[in-house]
Amino acid sequence: MPGTAGERGRRTDAHKGAGGMAEPEFRATGVRIGKRLRSLTRAGQVRISGGRLELLTSYGSEIDSAPVQAVRASKPWFGPDDRATADLNGNRYLLTLGDHDPAPGEPGPPAARRFIEAVRRAAGRGD
């Protein structure tokens, strides 16, 4: 199964529906997730599915999740282009995604800009 603990590559493809599960609206793997100055995972997953945003470790354990309407996603004021912040349940997480979208068919995390757009689109906050 893609995304197993032994997999080290970065992937951006959506989970191919198994057992009737809906495909995620957004999925990124190989994402560094931090909280304040502490790194929580260097190869985590970010997923938007079923109206929820989930932050997961590389092993698939949940770090945090919240309804996408309650999530605030933005770019840090003075940060590199590959970073985004996500405020969930009163906690601010720093996400390090790709600095640009990977070429079609190439592995790699999507750009932070695409993550922010996906959160806004899923929450119905405009395009």
mmCIF file of C-alpha atoms in Angstrom:
data_model
loop_
_atom_site.group_PDB
_atom_site.id
_atom_site.type_symbol
_atom_site.label_atom_id
_atom_site.label_comp_id
_atom_site.label_asym_id
_atom_site.label_seq_id
_atom_site.Cartn_x
_atom_site.Cartn_y
_atom_site.Cartn_z
ATOM 1 C CA MET A 1 0.000 0.000 0.000
ATOM 2 C CA PRO A 2 1.381 3.465 -0.861
ATOM 3 C CA GLY A 3 2.399 5.494 2.156
ATOM 4 C CA THR A 4 3.647 2.605 4.275
ATOM 5 C CA ALA A 5 6.156 3.256 7.020
ATOM 6 C CA GLY A 6 9.050 1.840 4.990
ATOM 7 C CA GLU A 7 8.462 4.154 2.067
ATOM 8 C CA ARG A 8 10.947 7.025 1.966
ATOM 9 C CA GLY A 9 9.913 8.704 -1.320
ATOM 10 C CA ARG A 10 7.687 11.735 -1.500
ATOM 11 C CA ARG A 11 4.328 11.259 -3.136
ATOM 12 C CA THR A 12 1.459 13.561 -4.031
ATOM 13 C CA ASP A 13 -1.022 11.182 -5.607
ATOM 14 C CA ALA A 14 -4.446 10.744 -4.096
ATOM 15 C CA HIS A 15 -5.291 7.496 -2.310
ATOM 16 C CA LYS A 16 -6.973 5.201 -4.787
ATOM 17 C CA GLY A 17 -10.316 4.526 -3.121
ATOM 18 C CA ALA A 18 -10.206 1.270 -1.206
ATOM 19 C CA GLY A 19 -13.404 -0.086 0.223
ATOM 20 C CA GLY A 20 -15.456 2.842 -1.055
ATOM 21 C CA MET A 21 -13.439 5.545 0.726
ATOM 22 C CA ALA A 22 -13.591 8.938 -0.958
ATOM 23 C CA GLU A 23 -10.378 10.216 -2.457
ATOM 24 C CA PRO A 24 -8.762 13.090 -0.562
ATOM 25 C CA GLU A 25 -9.237 16.565 -1.991
ATOM 26 C CA PHE A 26 -5.570 17.264 -1.173
ATOM 27 C CA ARG A 27 -2.719 15.026 -0.077
ATOM 28 C CA ALA A 28 0.966 15.676 0.412
ATOM 29 C CA THR A 29 3.596 13.372 1.860
ATOM 30 C CA GLY A 30 7.182 14.086 2.822
ATOM 31 C CA VAL A 31 6.067 17.223 4.665
ATOM 32 C CA ARG A 32 8.057 18.555 7.628
ATOM 33 C CA ILE A 33 5.572 19.454 10.387
ATOM 34 C CA GLY A 34 6.670 21.552 13.330
ATOM 35 C CA LYS A 35 5.094 23.295 16.298
ATOM 36 C CA ARG A 36 6.903 26.388 17.556
ATOM 37 C CA LEU A 37 10.603 25.480 17.447
ATOM 38 C CA ARG A 38 10.023 21.731 17.753
ATOM 39 C CA SER A 39 9.928 19.378 14.769
ATOM 40 C CA LEU A 40 7.123 16.811 15.096
ATOM 41 C CA THR A 41 7.964 14.862 11.927
ATOM 42 C CA ARG A 42 10.274 15.290 8.970
ATOM 43 C CA ALA A 43 8.246 13.181 6.540
ATOM 44 C CA GLY A 44 4.648 13.703 7.595
ATOM 45 C CA GLN A 45 1.425 13.775 5.649
ATOM 46 C CA VAL A 46 -1.145 16.513 5.140
ATOM 47 C CA ARG A 47 -4.562 15.415 3.961
ATOM 48 C CA ILE A 48 -7.871 17.169 3.308
ATOM 49 C CA SER A 49 -10.699 14.670 3.019
ATOM 50 C CA GLY A 50 -14.351 14.647 3.942
ATOM 51 C CA GLY A 51 -14.274 18.258 5.142
ATOM 52 C CA ARG A 52 -11.380 17.663 7.581
ATOM 53 C CA LEU A 53 -7.725 18.624 7.541
ATOM 54 C CA GLU A 54 -5.451 15.963 9.041
ATOM 55 C CA LEU A 55 -1.789 16.259 9.976
ATOM 56 C CA LEU A 56 -0.209 12.808 10.215
ATOM 57 C CA THR A 57 3.203 11.390 11.087
ATOM 58 C CA SER A 58 5.144 9.380 8.517
ATOM 59 C CA TYR A 59 3.639 6.262 10.128
ATOM 60 C CA GLY A 60 0.076 7.548 9.684
ATOM 61 C CA SER A 61 -0.568 8.457 13.344
ATOM 62 C CA GLU A 62 -2.631 11.597 13.798
ATOM 63 C CA ILE A 63 -0.843 14.688 15.068
ATOM 64 C CA ASP A 64 -3.942 16.888 14.865
ATOM 65 C CA SER A 65 -7.120 17.275 12.814
ATOM 66 C CA ALA A 66 -9.996 19.703 12.569
ATOM 67 C CA PRO A 67 -12.948 20.573 10.326
ATOM 68 C CA VAL A 68 -11.543 22.525 7.419
ATOM 69 C CA GLN A 69 -13.893 25.471 8.163
ATOM 70 C CA ALA A 70 -12.115 25.911 11.517
ATOM 71 C CA VAL A 71 -8.610 25.864 9.979
ATOM 72 C CA ARG A 72 -6.655 28.978 9.102
ATOM 73 C CA ALA A 73 -3.899 28.425 6.531
ATOM 74 C CA SER A 74 -1.490 31.142 5.424
ATOM 75 C CA LYS A 75 2.077 31.957 4.419
ATOM 76 C CA PRO A 76 4.479 33.216 7.080
ATOM 77 C CA TRP A 77 5.341 36.866 6.514
ATOM 78 C CA PHE A 78 9.083 36.388 6.301
ATOM 79 C CA GLY A 79 9.405 32.759 5.347
ATOM 80 C CA PRO A 80 10.635 30.864 2.319
ATOM 81 C CA ASP A 81 8.145 29.970 -0.417
ATOM 82 C CA ASP A 82 8.001 26.332 0.679
ATOM 83 C CA ARG A 83 6.453 27.108 4.082
ATOM 84 C CA ALA A 84 2.858 27.481 5.221
ATOM 85 C CA THR A 85 1.228 27.789 8.623
ATOM 86 C CA ALA A 86 -1.921 25.971 9.687
ATOM 87 C CA ASP A 87 -3.852 26.919 12.820
ATOM 88 C CA LEU A 88 -5.859 23.951 14.148
ATOM 89 C CA ASN A 89 -7.566 23.715 17.538
ATOM 90 C CA GLY A 90 -5.602 26.657 18.941
ATOM 91 C CA ASN A 91 -2.234 25.242 17.810
ATOM 92 C CA ARG A 92 -0.074 26.734 15.062
ATOM 93 C CA TYR A 93 1.863 24.291 12.906
ATOM 94 C CA LEU A 94 4.622 25.180 10.470
ATOM 95 C CA LEU A 95 4.500 23.030 7.345
ATOM 96 C CA THR A 96 7.447 22.791 4.983
ATOM 97 C CA LEU A 97 6.158 21.644 1.612
ATOM 98 C CA GLY A 98 7.802 22.047 -1.796
ATOM 99 C CA ASP A 99 8.964 25.431 -3.061
ATOM 100 C CA HIS A 100 7.328 24.646 -6.413
ATOM 101 C CA ASP A 101 4.925 22.037 -7.747
ATOM 102 C CA PRO A 102 6.730 18.920 -9.004
ATOM 103 C CA ALA A 103 6.667 18.161 -12.719
ATOM 104 C CA PRO A 104 3.763 15.948 -13.798
ATOM 105 C CA GLY A 105 4.520 12.355 -12.860
ATOM 106 C CA GLU A 106 7.475 13.346 -10.651
ATOM 107 C CA PRO A 107 7.495 12.688 -6.884
ATOM 108 C CA GLY A 108 7.622 15.568 -4.434
ATOM 109 C CA PRO A 109 5.373 17.610 -2.191
ATOM 110 C CA PRO A 110 3.154 20.255 -3.785
ATOM 111 C CA ALA A 111 3.860 23.929 -3.284
ATOM 112 C CA ALA A 112 2.706 25.619 -0.080
ATOM 113 C CA ARG A 113 0.547 27.916 -2.213
ATOM 114 C CA ARG A 114 -1.423 24.897 -3.468
ATOM 115 C CA PHE A 115 -2.021 23.719 0.125
ATOM 116 C CA ILE A 116 -3.406 27.134 1.135
ATOM 117 C CA GLU A 117 -5.669 27.214 -1.941
ATOM 118 C CA ALA A 118 -6.926 23.679 -1.168
ATOM 119 C CA VAL A 119 -7.855 24.657 2.417
ATOM 120 C CA ARG A 120 -9.737 27.739 1.215
ATOM 121 C CA ARG A 121 -11.512 25.800 -1.543
ATOM 122 C CA ALA A 122 -12.533 22.962 0.831
ATOM 123 C CA ALA A 123 -13.845 25.471 3.369
ATOM 124 C CA GLY A 124 -15.831 27.284 0.675
ATOM 125 C CA ARG A 125 -13.905 30.535 1.153
ATOM 126 C CA GLY A 126 -13.572 31.460 -2.472
ATOM 127 C CA ASP A 127 -11.251 30.851 -5.358
#
